[in-house]
JSON list of C-alpha atoms in Angstrom, two decimals:
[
{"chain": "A", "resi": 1387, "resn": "UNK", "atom": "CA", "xyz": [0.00, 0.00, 0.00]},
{"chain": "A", "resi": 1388, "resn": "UNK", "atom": "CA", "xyz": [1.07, 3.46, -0.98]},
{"chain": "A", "resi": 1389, "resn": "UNK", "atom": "CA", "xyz": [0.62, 6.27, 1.18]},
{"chain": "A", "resi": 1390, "resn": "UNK", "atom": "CA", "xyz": [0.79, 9.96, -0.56]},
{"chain": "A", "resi": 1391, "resn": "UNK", "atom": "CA", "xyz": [1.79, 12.80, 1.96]},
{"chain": "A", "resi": 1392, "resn": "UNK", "atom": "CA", "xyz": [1.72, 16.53, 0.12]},
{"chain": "A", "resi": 1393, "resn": "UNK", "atom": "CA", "xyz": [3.93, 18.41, 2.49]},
{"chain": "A", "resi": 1394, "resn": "UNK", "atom": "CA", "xyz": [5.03, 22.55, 1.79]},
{"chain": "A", "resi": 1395, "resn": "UNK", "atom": "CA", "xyz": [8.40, 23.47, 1.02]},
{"chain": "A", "resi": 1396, "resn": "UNK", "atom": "CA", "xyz": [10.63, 25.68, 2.64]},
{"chain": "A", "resi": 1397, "resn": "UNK", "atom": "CA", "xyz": [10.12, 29.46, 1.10]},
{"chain": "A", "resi": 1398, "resn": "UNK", "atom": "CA", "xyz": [13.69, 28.84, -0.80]},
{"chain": "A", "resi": 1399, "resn": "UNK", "atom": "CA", "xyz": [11.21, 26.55, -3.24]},
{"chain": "A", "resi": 1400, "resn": "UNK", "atom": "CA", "xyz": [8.24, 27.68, -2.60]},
{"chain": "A", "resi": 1401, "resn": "UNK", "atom": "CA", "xyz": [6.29, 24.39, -4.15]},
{"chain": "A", "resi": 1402, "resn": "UNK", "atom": "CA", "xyz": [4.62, 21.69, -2.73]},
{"chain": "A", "resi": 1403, "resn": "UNK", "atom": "CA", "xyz": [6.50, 18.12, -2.41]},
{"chain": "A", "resi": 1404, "resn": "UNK", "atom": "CA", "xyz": [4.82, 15.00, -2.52]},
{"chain": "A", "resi": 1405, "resn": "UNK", "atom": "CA", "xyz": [6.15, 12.30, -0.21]},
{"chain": "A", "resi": 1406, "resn": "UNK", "atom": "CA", "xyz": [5.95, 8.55, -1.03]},
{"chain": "A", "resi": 1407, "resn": "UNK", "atom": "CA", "xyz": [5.55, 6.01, 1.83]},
{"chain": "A", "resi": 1408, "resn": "UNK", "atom": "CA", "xyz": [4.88, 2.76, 1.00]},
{"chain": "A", "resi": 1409, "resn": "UNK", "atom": "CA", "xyz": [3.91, 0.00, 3.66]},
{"chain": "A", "resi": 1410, "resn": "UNK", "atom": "CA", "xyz": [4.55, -3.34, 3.12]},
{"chain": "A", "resi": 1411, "resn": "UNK", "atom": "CA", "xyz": [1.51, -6.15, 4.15]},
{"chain": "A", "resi": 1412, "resn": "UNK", "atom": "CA", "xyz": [2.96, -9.21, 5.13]},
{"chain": "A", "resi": 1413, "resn": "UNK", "atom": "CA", "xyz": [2.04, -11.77, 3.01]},
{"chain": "A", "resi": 1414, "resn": "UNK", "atom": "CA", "xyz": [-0.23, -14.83, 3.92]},
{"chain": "A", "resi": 1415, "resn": "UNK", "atom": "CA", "xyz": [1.65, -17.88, 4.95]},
{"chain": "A", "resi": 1416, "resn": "UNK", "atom": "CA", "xyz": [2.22, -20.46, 2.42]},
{"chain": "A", "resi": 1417, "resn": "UNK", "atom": "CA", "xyz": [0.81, -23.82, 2.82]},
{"chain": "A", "resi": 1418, "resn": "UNK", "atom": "CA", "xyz": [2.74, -27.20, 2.69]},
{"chain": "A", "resi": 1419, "resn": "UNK", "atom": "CA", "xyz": [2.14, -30.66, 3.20]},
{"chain": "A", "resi": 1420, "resn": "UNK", "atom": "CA", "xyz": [4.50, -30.56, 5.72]},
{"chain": "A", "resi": 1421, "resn": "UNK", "atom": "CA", "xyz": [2.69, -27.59, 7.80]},
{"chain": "A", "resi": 1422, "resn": "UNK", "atom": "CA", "xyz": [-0.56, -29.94, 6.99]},
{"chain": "A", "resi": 1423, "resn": "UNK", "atom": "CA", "xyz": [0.70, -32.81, 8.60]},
{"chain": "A", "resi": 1424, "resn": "UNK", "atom": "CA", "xyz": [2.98, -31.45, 11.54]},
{"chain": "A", "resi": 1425, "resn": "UNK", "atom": "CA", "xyz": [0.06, -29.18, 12.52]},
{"chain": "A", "resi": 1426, "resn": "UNK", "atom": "CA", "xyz": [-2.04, -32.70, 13.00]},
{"chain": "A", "resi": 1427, "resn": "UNK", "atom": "CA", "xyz": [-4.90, -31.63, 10.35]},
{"chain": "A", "resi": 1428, "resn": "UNK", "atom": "CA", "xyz": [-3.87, -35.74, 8.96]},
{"chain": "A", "resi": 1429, "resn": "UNK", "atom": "CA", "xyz": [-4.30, -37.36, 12.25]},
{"chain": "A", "resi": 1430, "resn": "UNK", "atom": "CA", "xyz": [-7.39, -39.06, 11.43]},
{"chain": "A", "resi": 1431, "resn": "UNK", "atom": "CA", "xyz": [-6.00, -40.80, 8.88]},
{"chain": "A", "resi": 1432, "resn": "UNK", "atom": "CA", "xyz": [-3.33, -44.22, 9.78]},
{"chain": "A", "resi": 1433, "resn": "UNK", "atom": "CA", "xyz": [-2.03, -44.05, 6.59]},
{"chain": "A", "resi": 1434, "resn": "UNK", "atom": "CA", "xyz": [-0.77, -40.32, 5.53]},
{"chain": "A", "resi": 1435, "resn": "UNK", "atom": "CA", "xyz": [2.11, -41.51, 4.31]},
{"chain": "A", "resi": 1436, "resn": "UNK", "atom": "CA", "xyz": [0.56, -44.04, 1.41]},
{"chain": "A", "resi": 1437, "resn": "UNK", "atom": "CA", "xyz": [-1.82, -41.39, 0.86]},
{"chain": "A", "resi": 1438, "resn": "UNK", "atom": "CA", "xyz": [0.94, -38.77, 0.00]},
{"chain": "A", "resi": 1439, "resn": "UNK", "atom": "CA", "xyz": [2.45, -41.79, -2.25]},
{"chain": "A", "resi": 1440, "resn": "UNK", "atom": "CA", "xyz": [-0.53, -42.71, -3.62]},
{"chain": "A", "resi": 1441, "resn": "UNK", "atom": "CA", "xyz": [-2.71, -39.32, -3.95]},
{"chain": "A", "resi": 1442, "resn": "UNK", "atom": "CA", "xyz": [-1.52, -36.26, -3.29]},
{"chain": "A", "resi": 1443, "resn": "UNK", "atom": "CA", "xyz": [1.90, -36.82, -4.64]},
{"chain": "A", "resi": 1444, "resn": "UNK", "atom": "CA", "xyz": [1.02, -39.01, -7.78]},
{"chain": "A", "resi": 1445, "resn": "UNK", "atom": "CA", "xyz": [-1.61, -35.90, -8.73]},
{"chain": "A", "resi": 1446, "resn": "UNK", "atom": "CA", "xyz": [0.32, -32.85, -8.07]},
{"chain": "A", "resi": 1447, "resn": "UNK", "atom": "CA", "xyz": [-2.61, -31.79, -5.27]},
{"chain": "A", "resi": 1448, "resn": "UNK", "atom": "CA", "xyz": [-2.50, -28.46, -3.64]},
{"chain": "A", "resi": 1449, "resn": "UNK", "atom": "CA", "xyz": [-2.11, -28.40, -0.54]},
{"chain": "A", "resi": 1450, "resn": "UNK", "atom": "CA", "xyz": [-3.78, -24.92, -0.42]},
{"chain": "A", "resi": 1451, "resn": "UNK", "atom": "CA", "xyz": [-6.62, -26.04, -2.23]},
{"chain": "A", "resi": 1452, "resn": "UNK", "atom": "CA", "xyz": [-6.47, -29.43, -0.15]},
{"chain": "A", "resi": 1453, "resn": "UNK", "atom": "CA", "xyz": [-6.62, -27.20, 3.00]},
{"chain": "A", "resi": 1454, "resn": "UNK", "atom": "CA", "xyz": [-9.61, -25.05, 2.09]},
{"chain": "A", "resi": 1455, "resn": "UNK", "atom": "CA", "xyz": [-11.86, -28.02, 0.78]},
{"chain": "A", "resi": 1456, "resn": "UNK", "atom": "CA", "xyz": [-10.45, -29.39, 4.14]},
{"chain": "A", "resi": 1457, "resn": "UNK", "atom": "CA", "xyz": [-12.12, -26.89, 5.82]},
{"chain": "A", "resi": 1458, "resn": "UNK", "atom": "CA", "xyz": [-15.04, -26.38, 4.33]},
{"chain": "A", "resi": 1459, "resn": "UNK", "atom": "CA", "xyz": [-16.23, -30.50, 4.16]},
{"chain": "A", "resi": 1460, "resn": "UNK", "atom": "CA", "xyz": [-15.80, -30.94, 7.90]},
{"chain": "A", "resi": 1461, "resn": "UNK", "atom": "CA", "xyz": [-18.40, -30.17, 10.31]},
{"chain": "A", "resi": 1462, "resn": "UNK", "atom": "CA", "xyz": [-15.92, -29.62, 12.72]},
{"chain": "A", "resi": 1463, "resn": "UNK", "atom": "CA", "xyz": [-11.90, -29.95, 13.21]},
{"chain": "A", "resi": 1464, "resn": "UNK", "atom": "CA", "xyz": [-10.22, -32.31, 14.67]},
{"chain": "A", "resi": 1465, "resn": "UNK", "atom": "CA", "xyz": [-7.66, -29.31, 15.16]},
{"chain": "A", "resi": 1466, "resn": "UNK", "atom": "CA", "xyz": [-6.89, -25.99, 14.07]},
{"chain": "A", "resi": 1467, "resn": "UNK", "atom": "CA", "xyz": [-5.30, -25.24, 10.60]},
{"chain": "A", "resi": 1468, "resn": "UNK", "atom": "CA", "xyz": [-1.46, -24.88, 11.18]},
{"chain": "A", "resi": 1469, "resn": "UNK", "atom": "CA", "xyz": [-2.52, -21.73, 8.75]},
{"chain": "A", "resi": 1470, "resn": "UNK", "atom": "CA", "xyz": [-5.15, -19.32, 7.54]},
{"chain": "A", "resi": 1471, "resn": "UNK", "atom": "CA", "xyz": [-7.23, -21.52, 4.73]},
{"chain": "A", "resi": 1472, "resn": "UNK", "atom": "CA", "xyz": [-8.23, -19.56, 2.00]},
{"chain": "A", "resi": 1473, "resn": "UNK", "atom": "CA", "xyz": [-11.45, -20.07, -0.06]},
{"chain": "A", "resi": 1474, "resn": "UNK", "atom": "CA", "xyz": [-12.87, -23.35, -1.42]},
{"chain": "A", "resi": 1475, "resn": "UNK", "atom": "CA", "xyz": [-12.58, -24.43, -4.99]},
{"chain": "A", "resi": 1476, "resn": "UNK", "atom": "CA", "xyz": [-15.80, -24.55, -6.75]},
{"chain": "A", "resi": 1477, "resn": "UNK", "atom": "CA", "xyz": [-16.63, -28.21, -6.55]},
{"chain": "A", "resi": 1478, "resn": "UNK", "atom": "CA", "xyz": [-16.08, -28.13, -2.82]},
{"chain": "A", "resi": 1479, "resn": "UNK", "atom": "CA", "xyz": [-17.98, -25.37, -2.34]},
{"chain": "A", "resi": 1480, "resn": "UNK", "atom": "CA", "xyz": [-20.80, -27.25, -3.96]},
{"chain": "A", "resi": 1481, "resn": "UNK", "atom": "CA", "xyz": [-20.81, -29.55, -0.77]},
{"chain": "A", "resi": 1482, "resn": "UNK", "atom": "CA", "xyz": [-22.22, -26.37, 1.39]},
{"chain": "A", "resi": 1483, "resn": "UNK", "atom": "CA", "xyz": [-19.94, -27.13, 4.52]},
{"chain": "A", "resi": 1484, "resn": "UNK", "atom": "CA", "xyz": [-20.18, -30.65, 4.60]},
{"chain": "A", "resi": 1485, "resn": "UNK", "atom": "CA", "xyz": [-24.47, -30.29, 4.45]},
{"chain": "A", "resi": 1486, "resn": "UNK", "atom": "CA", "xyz": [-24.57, -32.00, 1.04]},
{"chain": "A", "resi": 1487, "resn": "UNK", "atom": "CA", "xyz": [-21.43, -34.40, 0.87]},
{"chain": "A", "resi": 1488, "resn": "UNK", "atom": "CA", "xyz": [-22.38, -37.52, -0.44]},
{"chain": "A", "resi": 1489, "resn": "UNK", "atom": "CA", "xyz": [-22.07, -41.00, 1.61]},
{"chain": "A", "resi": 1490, "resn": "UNK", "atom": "CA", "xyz": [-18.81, -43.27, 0.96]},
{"chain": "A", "resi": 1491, "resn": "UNK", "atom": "CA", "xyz": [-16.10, -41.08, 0.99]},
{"chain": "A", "resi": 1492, "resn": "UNK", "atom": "CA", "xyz": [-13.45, -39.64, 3.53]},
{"chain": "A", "resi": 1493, "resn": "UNK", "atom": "CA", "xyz": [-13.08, -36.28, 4.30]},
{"chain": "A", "resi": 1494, "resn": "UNK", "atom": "CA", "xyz": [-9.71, -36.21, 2.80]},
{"chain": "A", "resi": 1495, "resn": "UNK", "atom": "CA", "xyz": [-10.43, -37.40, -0.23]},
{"chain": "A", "resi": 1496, "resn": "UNK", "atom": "CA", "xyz": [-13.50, -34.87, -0.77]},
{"chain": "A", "resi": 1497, "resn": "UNK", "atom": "CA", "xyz": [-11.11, -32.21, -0.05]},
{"chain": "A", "resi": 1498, "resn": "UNK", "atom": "CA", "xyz": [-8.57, -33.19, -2.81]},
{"chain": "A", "resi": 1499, "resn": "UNK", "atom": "CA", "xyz": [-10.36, -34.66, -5.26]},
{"chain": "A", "resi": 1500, "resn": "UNK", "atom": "CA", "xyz": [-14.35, -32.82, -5.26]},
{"chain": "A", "resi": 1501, "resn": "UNK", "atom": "CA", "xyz": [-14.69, -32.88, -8.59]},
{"chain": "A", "resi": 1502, "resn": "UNK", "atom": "CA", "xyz": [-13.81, -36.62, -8.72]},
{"chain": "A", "resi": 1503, "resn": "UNK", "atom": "CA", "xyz": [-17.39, -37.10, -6.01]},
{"chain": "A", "resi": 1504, "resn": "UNK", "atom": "CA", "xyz": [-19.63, -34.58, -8.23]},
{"chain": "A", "resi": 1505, "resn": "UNK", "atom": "CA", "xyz": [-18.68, -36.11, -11.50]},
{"chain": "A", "resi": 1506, "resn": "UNK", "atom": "CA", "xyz": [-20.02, -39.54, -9.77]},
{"chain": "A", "resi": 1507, "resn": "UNK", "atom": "CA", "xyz": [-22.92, -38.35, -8.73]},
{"chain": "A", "resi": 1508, "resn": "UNK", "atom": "CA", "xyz": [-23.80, -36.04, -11.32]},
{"chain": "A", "resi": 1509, "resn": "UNK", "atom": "CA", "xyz": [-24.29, -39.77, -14.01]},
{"chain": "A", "resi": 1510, "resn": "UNK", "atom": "CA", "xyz": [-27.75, -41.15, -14.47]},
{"chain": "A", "resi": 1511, "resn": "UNK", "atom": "CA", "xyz": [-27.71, -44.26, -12.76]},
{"chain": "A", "resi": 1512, "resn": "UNK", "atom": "CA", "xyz": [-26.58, -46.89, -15.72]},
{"chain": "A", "resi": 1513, "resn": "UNK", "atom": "CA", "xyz": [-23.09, -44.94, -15.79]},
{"chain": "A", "resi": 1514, "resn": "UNK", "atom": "CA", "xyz": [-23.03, -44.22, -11.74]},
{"chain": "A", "resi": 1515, "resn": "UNK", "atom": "CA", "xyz": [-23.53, -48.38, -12.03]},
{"chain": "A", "resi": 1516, "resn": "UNK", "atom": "CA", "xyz": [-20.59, -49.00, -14.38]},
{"chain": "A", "resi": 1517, "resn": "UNK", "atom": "CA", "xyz": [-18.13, -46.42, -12.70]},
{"chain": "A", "resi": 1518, "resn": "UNK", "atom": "CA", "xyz": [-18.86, -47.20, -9.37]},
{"chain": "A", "resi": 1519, "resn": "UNK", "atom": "CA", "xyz": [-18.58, -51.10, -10.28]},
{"chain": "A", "resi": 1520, "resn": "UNK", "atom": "CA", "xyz": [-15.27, -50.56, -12.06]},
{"chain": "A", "resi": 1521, "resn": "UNK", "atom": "CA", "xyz": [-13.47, -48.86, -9.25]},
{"chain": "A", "resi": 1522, "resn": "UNK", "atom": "CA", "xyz": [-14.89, -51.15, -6.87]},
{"chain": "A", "resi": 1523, "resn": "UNK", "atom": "CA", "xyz": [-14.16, -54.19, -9.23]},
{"chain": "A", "resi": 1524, "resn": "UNK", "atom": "CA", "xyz": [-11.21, -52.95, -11.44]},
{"chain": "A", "resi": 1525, "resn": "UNK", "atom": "CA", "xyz": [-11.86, -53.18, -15.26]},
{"chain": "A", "resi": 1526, "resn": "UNK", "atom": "CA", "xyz": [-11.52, -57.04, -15.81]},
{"chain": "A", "resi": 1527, "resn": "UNK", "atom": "CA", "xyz": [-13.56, -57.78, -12.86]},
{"chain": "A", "resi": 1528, "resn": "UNK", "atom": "CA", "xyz": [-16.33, -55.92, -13.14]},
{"chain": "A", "resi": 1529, "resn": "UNK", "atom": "CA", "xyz": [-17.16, -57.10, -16.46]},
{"chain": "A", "resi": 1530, "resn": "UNK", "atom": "CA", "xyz": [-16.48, -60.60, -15.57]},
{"chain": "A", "resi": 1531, "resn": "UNK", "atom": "CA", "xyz": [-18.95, -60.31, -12.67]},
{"chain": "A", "resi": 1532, "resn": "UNK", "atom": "CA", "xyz": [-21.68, -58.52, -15.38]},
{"chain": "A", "resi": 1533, "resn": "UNK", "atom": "CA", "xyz": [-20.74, -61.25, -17.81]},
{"chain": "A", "resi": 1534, "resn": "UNK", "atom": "CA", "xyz": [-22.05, -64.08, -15.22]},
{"chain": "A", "resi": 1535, "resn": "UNK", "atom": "CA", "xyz": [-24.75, -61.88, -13.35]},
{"chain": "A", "resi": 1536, "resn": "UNK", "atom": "CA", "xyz": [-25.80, -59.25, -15.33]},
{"chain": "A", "resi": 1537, "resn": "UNK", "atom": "CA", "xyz": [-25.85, -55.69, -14.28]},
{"chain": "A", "resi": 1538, "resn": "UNK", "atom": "CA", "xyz": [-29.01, -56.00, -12.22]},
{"chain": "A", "resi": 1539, "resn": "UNK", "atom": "CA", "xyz": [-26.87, -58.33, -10.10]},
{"chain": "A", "resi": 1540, "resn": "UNK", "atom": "CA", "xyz": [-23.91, -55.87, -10.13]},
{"chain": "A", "resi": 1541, "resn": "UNK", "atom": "CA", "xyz": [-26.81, -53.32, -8.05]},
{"chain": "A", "resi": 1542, "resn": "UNK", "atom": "CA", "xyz": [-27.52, -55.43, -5.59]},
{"chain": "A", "resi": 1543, "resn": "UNK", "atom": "CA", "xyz": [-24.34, -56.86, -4.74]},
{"chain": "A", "resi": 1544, "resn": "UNK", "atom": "CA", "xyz": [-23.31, -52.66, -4.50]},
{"chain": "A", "resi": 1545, "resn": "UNK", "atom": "CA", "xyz": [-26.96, -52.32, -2.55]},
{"chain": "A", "resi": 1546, "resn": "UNK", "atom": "CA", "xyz": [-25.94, -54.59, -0.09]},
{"chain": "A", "resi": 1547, "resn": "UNK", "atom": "CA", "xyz": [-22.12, -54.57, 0.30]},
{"chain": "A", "resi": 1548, "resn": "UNK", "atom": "CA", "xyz": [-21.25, -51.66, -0.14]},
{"chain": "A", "resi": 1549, "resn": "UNK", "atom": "CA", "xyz": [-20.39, -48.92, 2.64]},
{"chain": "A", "resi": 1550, "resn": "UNK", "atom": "CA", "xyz": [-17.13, -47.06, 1.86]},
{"chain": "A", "resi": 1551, "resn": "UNK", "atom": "CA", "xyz": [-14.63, -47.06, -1.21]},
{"chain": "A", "resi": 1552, "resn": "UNK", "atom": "CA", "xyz": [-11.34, -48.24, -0.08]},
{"chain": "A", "resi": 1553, "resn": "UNK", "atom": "CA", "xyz": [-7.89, -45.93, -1.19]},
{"chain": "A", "resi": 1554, "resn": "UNK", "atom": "CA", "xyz": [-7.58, -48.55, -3.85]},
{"chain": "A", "resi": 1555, "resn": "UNK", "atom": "CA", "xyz": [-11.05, -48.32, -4.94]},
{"chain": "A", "resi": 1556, "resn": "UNK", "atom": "CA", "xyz": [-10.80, -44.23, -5.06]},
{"chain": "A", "resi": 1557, "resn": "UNK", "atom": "CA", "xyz": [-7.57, -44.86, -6.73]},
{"chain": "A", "resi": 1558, "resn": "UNK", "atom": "CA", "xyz": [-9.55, -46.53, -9.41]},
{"chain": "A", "resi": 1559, "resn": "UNK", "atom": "CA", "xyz": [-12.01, -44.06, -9.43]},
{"chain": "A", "resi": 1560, "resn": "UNK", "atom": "CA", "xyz": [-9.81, -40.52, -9.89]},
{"chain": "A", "resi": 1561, "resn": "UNK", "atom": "CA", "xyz": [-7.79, -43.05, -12.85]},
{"chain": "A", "resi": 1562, "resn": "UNK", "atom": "CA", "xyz": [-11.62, -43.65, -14.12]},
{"chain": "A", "resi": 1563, "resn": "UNK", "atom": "CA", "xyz": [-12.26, -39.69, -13.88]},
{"chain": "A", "resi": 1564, "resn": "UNK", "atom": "CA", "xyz": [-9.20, -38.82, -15.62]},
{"chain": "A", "resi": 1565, "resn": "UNK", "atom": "CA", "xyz": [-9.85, -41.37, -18.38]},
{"chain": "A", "resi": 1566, "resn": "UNK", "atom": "CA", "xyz": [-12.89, -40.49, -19.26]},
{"chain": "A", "resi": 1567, "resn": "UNK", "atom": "CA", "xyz": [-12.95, -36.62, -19.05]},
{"chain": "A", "resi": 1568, "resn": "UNK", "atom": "CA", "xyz": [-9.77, -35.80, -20.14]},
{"chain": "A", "resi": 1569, "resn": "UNK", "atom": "CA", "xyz": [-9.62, -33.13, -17.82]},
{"chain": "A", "resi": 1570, "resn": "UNK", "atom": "CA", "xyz": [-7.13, -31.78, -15.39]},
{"chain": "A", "resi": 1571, "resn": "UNK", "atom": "CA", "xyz": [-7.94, -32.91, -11.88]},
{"chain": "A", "resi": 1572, "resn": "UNK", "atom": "CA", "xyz": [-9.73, -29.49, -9.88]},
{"chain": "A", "resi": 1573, "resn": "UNK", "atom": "CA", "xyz": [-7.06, -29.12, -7.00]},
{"chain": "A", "resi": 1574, "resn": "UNK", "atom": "CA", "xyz": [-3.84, -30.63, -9.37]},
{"chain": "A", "resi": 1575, "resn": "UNK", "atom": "CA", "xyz": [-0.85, -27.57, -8.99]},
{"chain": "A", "resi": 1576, "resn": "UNK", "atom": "CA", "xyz": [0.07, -25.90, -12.75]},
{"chain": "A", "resi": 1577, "resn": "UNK", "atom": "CA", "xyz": [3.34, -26.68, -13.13]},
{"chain": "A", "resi": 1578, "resn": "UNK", "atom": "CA", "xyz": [5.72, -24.04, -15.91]},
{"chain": "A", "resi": 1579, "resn": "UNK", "atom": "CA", "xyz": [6.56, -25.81, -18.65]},
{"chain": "A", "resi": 1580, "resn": "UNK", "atom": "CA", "xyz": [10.31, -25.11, -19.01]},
{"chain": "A", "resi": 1581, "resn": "UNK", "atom": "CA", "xyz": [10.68, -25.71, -22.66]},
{"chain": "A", "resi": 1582, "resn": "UNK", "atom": "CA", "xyz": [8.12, -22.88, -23.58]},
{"chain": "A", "resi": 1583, "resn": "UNK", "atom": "CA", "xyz": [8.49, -19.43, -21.96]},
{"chain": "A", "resi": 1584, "resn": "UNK", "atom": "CA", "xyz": [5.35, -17.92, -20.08]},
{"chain": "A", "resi": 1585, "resn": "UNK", "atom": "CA", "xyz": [3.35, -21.09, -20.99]},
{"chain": "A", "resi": 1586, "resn": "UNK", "atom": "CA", "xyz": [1.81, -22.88, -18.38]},
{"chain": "A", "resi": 1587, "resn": "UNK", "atom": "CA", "xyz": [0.36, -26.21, -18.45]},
{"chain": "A", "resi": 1588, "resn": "UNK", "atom": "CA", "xyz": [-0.62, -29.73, -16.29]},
{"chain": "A", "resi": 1589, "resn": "UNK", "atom": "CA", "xyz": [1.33, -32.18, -15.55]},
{"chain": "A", "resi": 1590, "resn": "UNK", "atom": "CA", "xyz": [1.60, -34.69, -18.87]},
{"chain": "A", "resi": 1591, "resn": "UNK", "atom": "CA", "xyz": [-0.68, -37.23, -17.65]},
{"chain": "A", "resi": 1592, "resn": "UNK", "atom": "CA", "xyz": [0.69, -40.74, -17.25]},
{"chain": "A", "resi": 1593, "resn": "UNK", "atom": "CA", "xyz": [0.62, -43.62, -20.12]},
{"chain": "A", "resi": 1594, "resn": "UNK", "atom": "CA", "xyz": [-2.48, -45.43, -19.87]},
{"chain": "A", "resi": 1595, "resn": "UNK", "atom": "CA", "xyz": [-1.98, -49.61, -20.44]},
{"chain": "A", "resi": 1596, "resn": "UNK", "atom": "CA", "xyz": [-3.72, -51.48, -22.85]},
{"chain": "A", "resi": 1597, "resn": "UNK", "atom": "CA", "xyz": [-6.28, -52.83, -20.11]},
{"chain": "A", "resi": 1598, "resn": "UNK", "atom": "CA", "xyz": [-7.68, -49.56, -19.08]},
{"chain": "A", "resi": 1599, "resn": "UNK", "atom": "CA", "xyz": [-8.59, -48.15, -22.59]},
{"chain": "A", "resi": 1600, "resn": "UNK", "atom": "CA", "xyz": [-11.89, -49.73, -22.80]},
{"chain": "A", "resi": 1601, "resn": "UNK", "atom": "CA", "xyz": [-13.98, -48.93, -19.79]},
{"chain": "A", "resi": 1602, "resn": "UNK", "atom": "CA", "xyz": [-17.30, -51.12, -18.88]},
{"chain": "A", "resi": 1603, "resn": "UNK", "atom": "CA", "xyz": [-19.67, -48.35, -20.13]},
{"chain": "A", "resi": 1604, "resn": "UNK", "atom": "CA", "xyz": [-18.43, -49.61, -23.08]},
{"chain": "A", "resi": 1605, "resn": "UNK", "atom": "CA", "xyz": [-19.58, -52.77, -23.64]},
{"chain": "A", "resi": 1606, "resn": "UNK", "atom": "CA", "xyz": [-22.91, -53.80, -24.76]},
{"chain": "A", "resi": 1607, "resn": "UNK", "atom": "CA", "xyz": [-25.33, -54.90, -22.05]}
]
């Protein structure tokens, strides 16, 4: 901030000055995993360090964005943010403080991945079926089980099994996301791309095997 100060001068000049004082704001305190973590916000979960391996690392998460859907998803905190969160990211903020967060997920992975949970529940229920099925399944068995059963079976067995995704399940699921939308998960970091100057882009996504190509909504039922 700038602060402009007219002040008179002396008779030998007979003009008017103006004097510049500038203040400098201290700047908000950057968030890091590490801050995350050592400040306890993790606790909750037994496994922070597979989910750094598996998640947050693997898909270049935020951890400012992680920290503000954080926020914003939990009713209450299990402890106070080891810094000021800022705002939510729009899919997060569709979850209206935790009032409309759909069953079967944990509160970390709504904060990092909330476009991953609206995409799911935003299908008609044929491709919430299929998705669902393949991340609870994986590709080959999910079609193997609708290949003996049928999908009506598939339902039920989901009806009455199912109660939370697992991290390999939701692993499944943010690979299904990125598959099928070809979009660059909400909360992943924009990394510079050295090679071009003052372009920014995603990280290149990872190769995708032969298995994972064709997705269950694909096949004919």
């Amino acid at each position: 901030m700038i602060l402009i100060v007219p002040l008179i001068a002396g008779a030998l000049f007979g003009g008017l000055c103006i004097v510049l004082i500038r203040f400098f704001r201290r700047g908000r305190q950057s968030v890091t995993w590490a801050k995350i973590i050592d400040g306890g916000m993790m606790d909750e979960v037994l496994n922070a360090n597979e989910l750094m391996r598996m998640f947050f690392v693997a898909d270049s998460i935020d951890p400012a964005d992680f920290l503000a859907n954080y926020v914003e998803v939990c009713e209450s905190l299990p402890v106070k943010p080891p810094v000021e969160p800022g705002k939510p990211t729009r899919s997060a903020a569709a979850f209206e403080k935790g009032a409309s967060v759909p069953p079967g997920y944990p509160r970390w992975f709504l904060a990092a991945y909330p476009d991953v949970v609206l995409w799911l529940s935003s299908q008609d229920e044929n491709s919430m079926l299929h998705i669902a099925a393949e991340a609870l399944y994986g590709n080959e068995g999910a079609r193997e089980l609708v290949r003996i059963h049928g999908i009506k079976r598939i339902k039920e067995l989901i009806d009455e099994k199912f109660e939370a995704f697992d991290i390999f399940q939701l692993r499944r699921l943010v690979t299904g996301f990125v598959r099928d939308t070809q979009k660059r998960l909400e909360c992943a970091m924009v990394v510079k791309d050295k090679r071009q100057r003052g372009r920014f882009e995603s990280k290149p996504k990872r190769p995708i095997d032969h298995l994972s190509k064709r997705v269950i909504s694909d096949l004919d039922f």
